[in-house]
Every structure is written in C-alpha cells, then in structure tokens.
PDB file of C-alpha atoms in Angstrom:
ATOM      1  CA  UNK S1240      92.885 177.492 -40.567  1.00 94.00           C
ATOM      2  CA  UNK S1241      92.090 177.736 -44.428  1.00 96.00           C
ATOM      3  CA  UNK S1242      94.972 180.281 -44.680  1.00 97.00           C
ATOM      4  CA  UNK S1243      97.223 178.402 -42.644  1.00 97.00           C
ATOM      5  CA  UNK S1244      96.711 175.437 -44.814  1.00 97.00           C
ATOM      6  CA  UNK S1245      97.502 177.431 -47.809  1.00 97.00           C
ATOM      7  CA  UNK S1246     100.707 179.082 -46.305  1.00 97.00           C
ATOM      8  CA  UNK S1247     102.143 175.936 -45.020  1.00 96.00           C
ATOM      9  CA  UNK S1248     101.579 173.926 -47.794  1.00 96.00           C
ATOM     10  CA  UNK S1249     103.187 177.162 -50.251  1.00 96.00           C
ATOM     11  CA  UNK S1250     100.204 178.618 -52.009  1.00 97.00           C
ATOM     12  CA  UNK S1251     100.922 181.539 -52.999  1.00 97.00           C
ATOM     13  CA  UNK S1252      98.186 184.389 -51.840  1.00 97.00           C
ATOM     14  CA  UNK S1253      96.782 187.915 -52.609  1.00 97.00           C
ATOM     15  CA  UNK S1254      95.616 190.226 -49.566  1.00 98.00           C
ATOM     16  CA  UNK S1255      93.145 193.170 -51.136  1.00 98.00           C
ATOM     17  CA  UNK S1256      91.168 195.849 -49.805  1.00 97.00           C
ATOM     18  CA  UNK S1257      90.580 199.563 -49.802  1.00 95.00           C
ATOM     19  CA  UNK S1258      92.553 201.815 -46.903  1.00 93.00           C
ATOM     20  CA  UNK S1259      93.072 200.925 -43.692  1.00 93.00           C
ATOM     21  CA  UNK S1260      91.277 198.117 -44.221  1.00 96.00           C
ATOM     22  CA  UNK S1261      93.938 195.334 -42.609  1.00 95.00           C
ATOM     23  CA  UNK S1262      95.684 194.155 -45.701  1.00 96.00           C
ATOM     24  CA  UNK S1263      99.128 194.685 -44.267  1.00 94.00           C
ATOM     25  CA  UNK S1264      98.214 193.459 -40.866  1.00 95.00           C
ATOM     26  CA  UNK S1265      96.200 190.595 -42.400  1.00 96.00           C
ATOM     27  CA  UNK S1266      99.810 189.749 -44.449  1.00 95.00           C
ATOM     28  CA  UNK S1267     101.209 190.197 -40.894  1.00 94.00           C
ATOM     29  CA  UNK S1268      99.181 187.408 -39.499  1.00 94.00           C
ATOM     30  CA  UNK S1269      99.607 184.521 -42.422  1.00 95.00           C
ATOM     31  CA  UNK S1270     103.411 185.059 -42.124  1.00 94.00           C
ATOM     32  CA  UNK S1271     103.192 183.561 -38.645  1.00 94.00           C
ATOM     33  CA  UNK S1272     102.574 180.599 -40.326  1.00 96.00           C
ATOM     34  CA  UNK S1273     105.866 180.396 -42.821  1.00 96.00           C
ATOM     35  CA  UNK S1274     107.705 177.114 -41.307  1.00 94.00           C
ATOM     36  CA  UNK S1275     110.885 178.351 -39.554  1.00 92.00           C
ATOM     37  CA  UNK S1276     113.856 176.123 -42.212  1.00 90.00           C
ATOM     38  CA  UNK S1277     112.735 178.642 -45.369  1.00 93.00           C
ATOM     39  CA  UNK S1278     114.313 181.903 -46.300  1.00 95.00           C
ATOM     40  CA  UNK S1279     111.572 184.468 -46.668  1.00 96.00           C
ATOM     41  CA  UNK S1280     112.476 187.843 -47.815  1.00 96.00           C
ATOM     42  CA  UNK S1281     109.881 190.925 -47.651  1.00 96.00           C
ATOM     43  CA  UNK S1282     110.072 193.507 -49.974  1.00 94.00           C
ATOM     44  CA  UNK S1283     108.431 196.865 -48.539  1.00 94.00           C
ATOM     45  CA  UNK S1284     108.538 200.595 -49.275  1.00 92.00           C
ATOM     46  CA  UNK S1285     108.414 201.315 -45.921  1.00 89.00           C
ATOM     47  CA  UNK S1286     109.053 198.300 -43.147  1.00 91.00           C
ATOM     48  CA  UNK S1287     105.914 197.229 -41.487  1.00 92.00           C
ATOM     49  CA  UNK S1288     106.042 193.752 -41.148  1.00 93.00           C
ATOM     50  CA  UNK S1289     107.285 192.177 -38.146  1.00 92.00           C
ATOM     51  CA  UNK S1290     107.535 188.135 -38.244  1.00 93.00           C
ATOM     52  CA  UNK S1291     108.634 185.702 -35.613  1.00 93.00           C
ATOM     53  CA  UNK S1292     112.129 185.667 -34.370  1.00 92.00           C
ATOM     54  CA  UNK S1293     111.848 181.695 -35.232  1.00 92.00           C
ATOM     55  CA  UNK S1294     111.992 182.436 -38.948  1.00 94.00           C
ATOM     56  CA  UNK S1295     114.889 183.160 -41.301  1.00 94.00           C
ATOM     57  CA  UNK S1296     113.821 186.692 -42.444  1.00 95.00           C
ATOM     58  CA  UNK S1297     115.210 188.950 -44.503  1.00 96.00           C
ATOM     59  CA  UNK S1298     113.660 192.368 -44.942  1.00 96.00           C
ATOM     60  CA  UNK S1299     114.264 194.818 -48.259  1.00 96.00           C
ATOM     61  CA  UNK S1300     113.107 198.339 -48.144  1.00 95.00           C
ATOM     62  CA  UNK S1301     113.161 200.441 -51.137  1.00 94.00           C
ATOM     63  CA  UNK S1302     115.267 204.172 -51.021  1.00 94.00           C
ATOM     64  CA  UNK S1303     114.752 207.443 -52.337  1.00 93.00           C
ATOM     65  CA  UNK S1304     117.485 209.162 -54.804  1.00 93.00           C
ATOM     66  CA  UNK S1305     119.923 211.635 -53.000  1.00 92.00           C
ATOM     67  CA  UNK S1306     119.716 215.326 -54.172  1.00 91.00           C
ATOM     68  CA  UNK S1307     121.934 214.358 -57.027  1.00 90.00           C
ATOM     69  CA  UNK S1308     119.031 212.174 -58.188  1.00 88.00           C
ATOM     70  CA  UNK S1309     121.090 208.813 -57.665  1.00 91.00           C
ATOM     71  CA  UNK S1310     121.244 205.656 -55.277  1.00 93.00           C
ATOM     72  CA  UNK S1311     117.463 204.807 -55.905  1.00 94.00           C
ATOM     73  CA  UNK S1312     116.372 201.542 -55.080  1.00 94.00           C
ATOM     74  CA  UNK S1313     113.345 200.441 -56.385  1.00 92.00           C
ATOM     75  CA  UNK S1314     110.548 197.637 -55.469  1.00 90.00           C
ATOM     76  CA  UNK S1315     111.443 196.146 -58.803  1.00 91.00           C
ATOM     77  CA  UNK S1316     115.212 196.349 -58.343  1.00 94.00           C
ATOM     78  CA  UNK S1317     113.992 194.273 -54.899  1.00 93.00           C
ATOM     79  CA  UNK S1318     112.517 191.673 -56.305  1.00 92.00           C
ATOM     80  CA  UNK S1319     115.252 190.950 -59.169  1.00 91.00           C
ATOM     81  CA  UNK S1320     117.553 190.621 -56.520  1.00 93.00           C
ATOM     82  CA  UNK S1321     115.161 188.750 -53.973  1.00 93.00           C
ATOM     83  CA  UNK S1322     114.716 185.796 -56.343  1.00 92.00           C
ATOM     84  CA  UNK S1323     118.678 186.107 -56.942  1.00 92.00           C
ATOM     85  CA  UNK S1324     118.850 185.168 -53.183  1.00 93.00           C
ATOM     86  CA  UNK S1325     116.849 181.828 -53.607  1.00 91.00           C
ATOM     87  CA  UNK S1326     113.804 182.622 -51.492  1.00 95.00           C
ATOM     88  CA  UNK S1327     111.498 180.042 -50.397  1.00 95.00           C
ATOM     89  CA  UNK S1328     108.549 182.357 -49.580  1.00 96.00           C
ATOM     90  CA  UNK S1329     108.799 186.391 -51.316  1.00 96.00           C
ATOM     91  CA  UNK S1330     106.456 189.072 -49.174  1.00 96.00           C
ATOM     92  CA  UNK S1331     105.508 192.335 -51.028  1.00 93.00           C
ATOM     93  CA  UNK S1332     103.979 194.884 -49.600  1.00 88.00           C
ATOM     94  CA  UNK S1333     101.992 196.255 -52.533  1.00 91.00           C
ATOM     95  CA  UNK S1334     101.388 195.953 -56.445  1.00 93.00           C
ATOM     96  CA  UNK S1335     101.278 199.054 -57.940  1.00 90.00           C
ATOM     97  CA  UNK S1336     103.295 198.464 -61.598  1.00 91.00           C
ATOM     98  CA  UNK S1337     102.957 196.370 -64.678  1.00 93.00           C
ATOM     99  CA  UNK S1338     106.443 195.552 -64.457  1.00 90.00           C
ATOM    100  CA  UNK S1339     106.773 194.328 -60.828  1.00 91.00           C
ATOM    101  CA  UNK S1340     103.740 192.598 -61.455  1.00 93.00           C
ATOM    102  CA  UNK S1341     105.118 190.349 -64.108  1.00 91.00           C
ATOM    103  CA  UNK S1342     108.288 189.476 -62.536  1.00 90.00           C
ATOM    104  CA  UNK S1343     106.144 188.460 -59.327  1.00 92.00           C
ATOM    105  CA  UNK S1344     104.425 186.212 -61.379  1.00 92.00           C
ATOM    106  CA  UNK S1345     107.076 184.943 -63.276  1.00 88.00           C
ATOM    107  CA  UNK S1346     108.422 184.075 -59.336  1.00 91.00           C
ATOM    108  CA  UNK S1347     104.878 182.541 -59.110  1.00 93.00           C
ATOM    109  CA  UNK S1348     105.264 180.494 -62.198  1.00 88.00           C
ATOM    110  CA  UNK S1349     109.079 179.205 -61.361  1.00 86.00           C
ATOM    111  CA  UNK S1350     108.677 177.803 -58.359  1.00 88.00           C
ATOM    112  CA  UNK S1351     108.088 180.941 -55.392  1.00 92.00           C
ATOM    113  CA  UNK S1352     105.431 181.552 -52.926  1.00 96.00           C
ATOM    114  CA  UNK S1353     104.643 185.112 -52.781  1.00 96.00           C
ATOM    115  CA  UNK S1354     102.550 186.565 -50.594  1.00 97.00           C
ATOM    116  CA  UNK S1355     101.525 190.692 -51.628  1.00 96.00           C
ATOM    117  CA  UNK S1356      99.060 193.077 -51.127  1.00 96.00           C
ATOM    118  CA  UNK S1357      96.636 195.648 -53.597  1.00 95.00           C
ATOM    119  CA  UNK S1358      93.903 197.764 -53.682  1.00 96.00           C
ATOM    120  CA  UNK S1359      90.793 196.328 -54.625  1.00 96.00           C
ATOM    121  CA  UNK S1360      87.456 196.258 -52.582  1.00 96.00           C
ATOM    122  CA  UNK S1361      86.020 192.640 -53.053  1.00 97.00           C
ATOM    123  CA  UNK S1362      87.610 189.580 -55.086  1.00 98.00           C
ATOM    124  CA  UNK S1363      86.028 190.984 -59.070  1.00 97.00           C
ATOM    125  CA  UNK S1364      87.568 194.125 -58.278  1.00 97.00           C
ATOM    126  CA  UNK S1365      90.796 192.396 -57.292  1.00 97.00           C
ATOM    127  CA  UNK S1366      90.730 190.382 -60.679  1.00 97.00           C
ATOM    128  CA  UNK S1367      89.641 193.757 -62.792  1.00 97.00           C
ATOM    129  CA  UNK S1368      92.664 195.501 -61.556  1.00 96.00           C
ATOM    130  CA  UNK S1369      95.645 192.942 -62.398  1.00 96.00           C
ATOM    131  CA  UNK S1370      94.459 192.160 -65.867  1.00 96.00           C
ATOM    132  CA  UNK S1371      93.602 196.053 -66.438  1.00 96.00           C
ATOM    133  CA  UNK S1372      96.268 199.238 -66.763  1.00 94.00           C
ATOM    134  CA  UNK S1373      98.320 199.906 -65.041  1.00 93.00           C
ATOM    135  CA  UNK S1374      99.341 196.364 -63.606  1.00 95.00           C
ATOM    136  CA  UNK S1375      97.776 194.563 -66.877  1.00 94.00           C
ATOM    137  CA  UNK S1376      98.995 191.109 -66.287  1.00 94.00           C
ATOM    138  CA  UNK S1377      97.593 188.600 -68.435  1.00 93.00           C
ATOM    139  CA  UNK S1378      94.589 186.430 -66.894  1.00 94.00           C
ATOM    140  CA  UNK S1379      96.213 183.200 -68.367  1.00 92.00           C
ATOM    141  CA  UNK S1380      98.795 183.984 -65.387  1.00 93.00           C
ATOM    142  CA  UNK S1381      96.286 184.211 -62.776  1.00 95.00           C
ATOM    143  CA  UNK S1382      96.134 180.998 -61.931  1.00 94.00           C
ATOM    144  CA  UNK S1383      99.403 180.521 -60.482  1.00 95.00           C
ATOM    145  CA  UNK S1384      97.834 182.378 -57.740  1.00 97.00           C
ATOM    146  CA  UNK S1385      95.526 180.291 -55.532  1.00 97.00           C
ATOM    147  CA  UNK S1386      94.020 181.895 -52.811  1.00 98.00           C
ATOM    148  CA  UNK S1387      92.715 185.930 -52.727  1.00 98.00           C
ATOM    149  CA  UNK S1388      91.545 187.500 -49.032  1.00 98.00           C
ATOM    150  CA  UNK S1389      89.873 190.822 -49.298  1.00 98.00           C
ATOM    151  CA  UNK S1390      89.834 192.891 -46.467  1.00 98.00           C
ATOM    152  CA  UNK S1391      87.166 195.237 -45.420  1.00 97.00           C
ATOM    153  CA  UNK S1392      86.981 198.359 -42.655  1.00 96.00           C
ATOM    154  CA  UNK S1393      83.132 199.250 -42.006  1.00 94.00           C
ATOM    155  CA  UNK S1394      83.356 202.893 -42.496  1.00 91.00           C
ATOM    156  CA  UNK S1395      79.803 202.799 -40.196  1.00 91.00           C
ATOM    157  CA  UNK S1396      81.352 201.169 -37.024  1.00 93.00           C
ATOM    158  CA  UNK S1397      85.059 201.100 -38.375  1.00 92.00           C
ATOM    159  CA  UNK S1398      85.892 197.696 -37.468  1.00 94.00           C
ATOM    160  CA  UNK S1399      87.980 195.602 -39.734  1.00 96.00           C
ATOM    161  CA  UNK S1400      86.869 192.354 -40.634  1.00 97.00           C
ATOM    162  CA  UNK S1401      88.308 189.798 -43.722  1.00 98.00           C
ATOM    163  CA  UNK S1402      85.015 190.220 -45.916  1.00 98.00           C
ATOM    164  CA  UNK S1403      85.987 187.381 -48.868  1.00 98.00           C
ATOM    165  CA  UNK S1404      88.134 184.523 -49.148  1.00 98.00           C
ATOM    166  CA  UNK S1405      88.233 183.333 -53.033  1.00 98.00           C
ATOM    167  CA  UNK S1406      90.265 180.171 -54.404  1.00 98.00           C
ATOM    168  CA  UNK S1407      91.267 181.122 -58.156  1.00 97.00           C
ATOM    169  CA  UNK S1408      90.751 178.711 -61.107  1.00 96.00           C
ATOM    170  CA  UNK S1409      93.469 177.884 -63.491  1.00 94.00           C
ATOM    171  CA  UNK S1410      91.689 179.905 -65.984  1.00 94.00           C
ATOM    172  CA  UNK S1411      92.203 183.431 -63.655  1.00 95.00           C
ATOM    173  CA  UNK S1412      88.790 183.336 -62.865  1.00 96.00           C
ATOM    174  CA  UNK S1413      87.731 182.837 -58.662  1.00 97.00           C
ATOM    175  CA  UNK S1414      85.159 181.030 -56.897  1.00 97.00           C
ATOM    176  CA  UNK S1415      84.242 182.806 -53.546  1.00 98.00           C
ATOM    177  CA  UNK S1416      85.007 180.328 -50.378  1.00 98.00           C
ATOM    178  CA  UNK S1417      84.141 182.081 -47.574  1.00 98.00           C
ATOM    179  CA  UNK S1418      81.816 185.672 -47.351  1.00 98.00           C
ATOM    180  CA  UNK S1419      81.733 187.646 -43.763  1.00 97.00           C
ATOM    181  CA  UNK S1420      78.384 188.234 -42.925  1.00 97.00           C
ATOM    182  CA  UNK S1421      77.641 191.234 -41.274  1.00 94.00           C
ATOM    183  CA  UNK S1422      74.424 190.101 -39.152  1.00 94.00           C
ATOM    184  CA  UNK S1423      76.291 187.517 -37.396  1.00 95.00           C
ATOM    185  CA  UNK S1424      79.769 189.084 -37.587  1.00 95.00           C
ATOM    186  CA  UNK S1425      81.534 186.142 -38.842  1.00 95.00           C
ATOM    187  CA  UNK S1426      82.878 184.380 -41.917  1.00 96.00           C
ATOM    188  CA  UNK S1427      80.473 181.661 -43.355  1.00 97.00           C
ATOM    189  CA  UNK S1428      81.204 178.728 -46.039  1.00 97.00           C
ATOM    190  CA  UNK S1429      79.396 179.785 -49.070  1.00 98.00           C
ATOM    191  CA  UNK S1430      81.399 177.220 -51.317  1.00 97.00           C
ATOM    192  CA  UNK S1431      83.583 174.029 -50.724  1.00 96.00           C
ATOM    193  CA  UNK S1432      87.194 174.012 -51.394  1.00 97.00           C
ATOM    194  CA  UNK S1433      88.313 172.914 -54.989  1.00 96.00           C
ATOM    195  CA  UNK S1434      90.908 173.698 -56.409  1.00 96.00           C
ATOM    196  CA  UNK S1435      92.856 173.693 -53.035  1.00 97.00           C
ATOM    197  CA  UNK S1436      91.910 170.129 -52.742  1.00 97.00           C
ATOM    198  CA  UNK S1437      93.558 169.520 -56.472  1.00 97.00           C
ATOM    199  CA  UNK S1438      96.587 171.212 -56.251  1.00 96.00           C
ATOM    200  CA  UNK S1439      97.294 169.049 -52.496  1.00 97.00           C
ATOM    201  CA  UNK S1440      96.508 166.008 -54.337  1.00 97.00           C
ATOM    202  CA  UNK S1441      98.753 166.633 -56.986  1.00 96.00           C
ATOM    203  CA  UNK S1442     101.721 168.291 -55.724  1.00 94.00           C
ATOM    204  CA  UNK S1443     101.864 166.934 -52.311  1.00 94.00           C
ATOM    205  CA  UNK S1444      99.643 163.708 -52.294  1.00 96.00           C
ATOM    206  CA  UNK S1445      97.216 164.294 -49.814  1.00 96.00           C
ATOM    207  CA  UNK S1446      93.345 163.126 -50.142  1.00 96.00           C
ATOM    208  CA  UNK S1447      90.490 165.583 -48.894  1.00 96.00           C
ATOM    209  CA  UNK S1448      89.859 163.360 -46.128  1.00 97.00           C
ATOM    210  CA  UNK S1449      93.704 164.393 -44.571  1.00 97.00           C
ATOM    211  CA  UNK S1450      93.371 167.927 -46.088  1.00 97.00           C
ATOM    212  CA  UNK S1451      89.805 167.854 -43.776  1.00 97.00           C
ATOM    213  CA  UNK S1452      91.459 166.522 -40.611  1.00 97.00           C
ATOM    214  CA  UNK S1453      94.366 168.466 -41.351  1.00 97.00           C
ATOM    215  CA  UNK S1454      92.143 171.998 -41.373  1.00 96.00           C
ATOM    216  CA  UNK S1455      90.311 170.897 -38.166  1.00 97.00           C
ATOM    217  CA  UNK S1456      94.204 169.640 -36.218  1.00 96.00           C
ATOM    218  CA  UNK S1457      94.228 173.607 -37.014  1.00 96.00           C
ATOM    219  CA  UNK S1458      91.499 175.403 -36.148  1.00 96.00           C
ATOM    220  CA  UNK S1459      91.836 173.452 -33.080  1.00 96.00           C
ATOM    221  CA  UNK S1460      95.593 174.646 -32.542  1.00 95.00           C
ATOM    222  CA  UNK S1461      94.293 178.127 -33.142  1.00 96.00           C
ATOM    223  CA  UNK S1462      90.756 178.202 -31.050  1.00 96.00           C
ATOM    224  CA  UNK S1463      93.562 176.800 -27.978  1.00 95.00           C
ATOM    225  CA  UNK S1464      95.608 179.916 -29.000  1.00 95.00           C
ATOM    226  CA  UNK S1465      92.662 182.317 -29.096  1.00 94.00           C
ATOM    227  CA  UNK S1466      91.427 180.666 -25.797  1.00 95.00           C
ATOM    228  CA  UNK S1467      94.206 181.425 -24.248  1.00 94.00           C
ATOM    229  CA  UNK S1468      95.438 185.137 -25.351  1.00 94.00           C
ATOM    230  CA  UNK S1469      98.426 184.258 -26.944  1.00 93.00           C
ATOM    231  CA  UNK S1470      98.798 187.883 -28.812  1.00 90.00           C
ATOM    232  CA  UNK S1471     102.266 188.133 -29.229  1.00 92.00           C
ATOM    233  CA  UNK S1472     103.998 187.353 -32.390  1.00 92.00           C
ATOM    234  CA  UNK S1473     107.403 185.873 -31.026  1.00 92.00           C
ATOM    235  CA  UNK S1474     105.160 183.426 -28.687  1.00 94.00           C
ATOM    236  CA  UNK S1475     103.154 182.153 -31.715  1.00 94.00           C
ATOM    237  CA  UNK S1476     106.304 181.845 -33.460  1.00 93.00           C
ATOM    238  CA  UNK S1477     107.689 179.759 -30.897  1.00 94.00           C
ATOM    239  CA  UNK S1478     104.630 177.421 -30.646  1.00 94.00           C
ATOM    240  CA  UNK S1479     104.440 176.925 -34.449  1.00 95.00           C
ATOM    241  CA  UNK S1480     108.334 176.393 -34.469  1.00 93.00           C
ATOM    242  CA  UNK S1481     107.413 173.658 -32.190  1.00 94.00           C
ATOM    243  CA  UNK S1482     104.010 172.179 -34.395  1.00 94.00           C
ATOM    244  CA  UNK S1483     106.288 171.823 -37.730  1.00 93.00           C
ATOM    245  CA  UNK S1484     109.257 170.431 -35.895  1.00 92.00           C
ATOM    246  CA  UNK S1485     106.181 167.591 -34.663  1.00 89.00           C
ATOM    247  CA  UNK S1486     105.364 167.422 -37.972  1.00 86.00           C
ATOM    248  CA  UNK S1487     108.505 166.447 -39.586  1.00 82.00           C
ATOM    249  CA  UNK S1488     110.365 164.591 -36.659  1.00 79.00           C
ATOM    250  CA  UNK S1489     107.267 163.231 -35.511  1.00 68.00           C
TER     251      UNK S1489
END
C-alpha cells in the first residue's frame, strides 16, 4: 500500500538488491499501479517488463553495433530521447554509469517520476554506490528521490522477500520505514512515515489523517485482491483502471 501511495501520487523510487533477488519483478509490480492517462516509457537493455494493457506504454530497448561497429543505441541515448517524448513516469531497468545517472536525476529534478533499479544489498549500500565511482552522483541530488526498496533472495531457503523500505531525506541521507523480519516472515514498521507525509502536504495538499485513510482504502483494495487470486497483470490493470477512474469522476 506504502508503494502504491508513492507511485500514484509520482514519487519517484529506487528498487536495489543483489542477483536474482526480485528487483526487476519488484519494478514489475509498482508499475501496476501507474494511473492509465500518463505516458510511461521503459528504458531496458533487454525487455522484461510487462505492464497492463490499460496503460499508455512505450518500451525502449537498447542495440548492439553491427559488424561495422555502427547503429548502437545506448541506455543513455534512451533516456535523452525518452524525456524528448514528454513522459509522465520514465522506467529504467538498471544504473550502471555516471552519466545516465545524472541525466536521470536531472529528469528527477525537472519534473519526472522515474522508477530504476541497482545493485546494492540493503539501503547504506544503495546510498554508498550512487555517490561513489562509477555512478558518483552528488548526495545533494539524492533527495529528489523519495522512496528506496531493497530486495533480498535468502541464499539458505532461496525465497525472495523485499528486506527494506527507506524514505530519503532532502539531505540524501534515508530513514529505514519498514525491515522484513525473518522470524515472522513479514515486513514490520520500524519508523513512521515523514518525509512522505511532507512532500503530500506540500505538493498535493493532503493531511496525514487522508494520507492514513488513504493507505488503509489500499491495503484493503489489495488484501481483496490477494484474497481472491487475482495474479494476472492485465486483470489488475483493469481493476485499477477502474479505482482511478472512481477517483477522479467520483
């Protein structure tokens, strides 16, 4: 529901974790929550993503040089011309460079929800490897990111669980939300929301008491989802196609 909040109301995210650890099916999952009247674009080296049919989607894949050593099209090349396109929400599969890391948050900072993936193990980790070579992106520009998910596969039992949840401060520096515990198997509240709550307040108004109502209207969405085995992308789609045409037609 937390993550939902944060993609509806165009927060831009991070998704880390080692491999094979969910990141890209994690980034799968929030973008079934991208209201279907914005243009998202995904940027990927090799297409993995598959969103509703509801949404307007359009998918970029990078490309190889020929023999010759020409035609290559690169992530960065991507997202220049994604943001050329007027995106509302920008997906990326992974951050690997200093330079694609800068123009993402330059997207970040002008206006543009993005939504990418790295390797890191835990939220410190994720932090340590922006603002250090070879992505070295200043931690002044941090903050224009606002929520960080790290994802986790047990290499005991190999299951794959979301093992942190971490708002981050205007400063760059994070404050961890939620922390899976292994015992019960099951992410617990280890910290209440705050910057989430300031940037709704001052960008779109709303109080913590509707930001509180508003998390529970969907949890209880997805527990009646969950309840009922609704698996299938294109279904979900359809039902949250139906939740945000509610929400702004009433």
């Amino acid at each position: 529901a937390l993550l939902w909040l944060a993609v509806e109301n165009e927060l831009s995210t991070l998704i880390s974790g080692g491999t094979a650890s969910g990141k890209t099916s994690m980034l799968n999952c929030i973008s079934n929550f991208f209201p279907p009247n914005q243009r998202i674009i995904s940027i990927e080296d090799t297409r993995e993503l598959t969103l509703p049919k509801t949404l307007h989607w359009v998918p970029m894949e990078t490309r190889l040089p020929n023999p010759e050593g020409k035609g290559e099209v690169t992530m960065l090349d991507l997202i220049i011309n994604a943001l050329r396109m007027r995106p509302d929400r920008i997906i990326m599969g992974e951050i690997r460079r200093q330079r694609e890391a800068e123009v993402l948050f330059e997207a970040m900072h002008t206006g543009h929800s993005v939504y990418a993936t790295l390797h890191a193990n835990d939220v410190e980790e994720t932090i340590n490897r922006l603002t250090n070579p070879p992505i070295n992106v200043p931690k002044m520009l941090l903050g224009a990111v606002s929520l960080v998910v790290v994802m986790n596969r047990n290499r005991r039992t190999g299951k794959r669980r979301t093992l942190q949840i971490a708002e981050i401060t205007p400063t760059g520096d994070y404050r961890v939300l939620m922390q899976y515990d292994f015992k019960k198997d099951e992410l617990v509240w280890v910290n209440k929301l705050e910057r989430i709550y300031q940037i709704l307040k001052t960008f779109n108004g709303m109080e913590k008491e509707e930001v509180d109502d508003d998390l529970k209207n969907k949890m209880y969405i997805l527990k009646q989802l969950c309840d009922k085995g609704v698996k299938d992308v294109h279904t979900i789609g359809q039902v949250l196609a139906k939740y945000y045409f509610k929400r702004i037609h009433g």
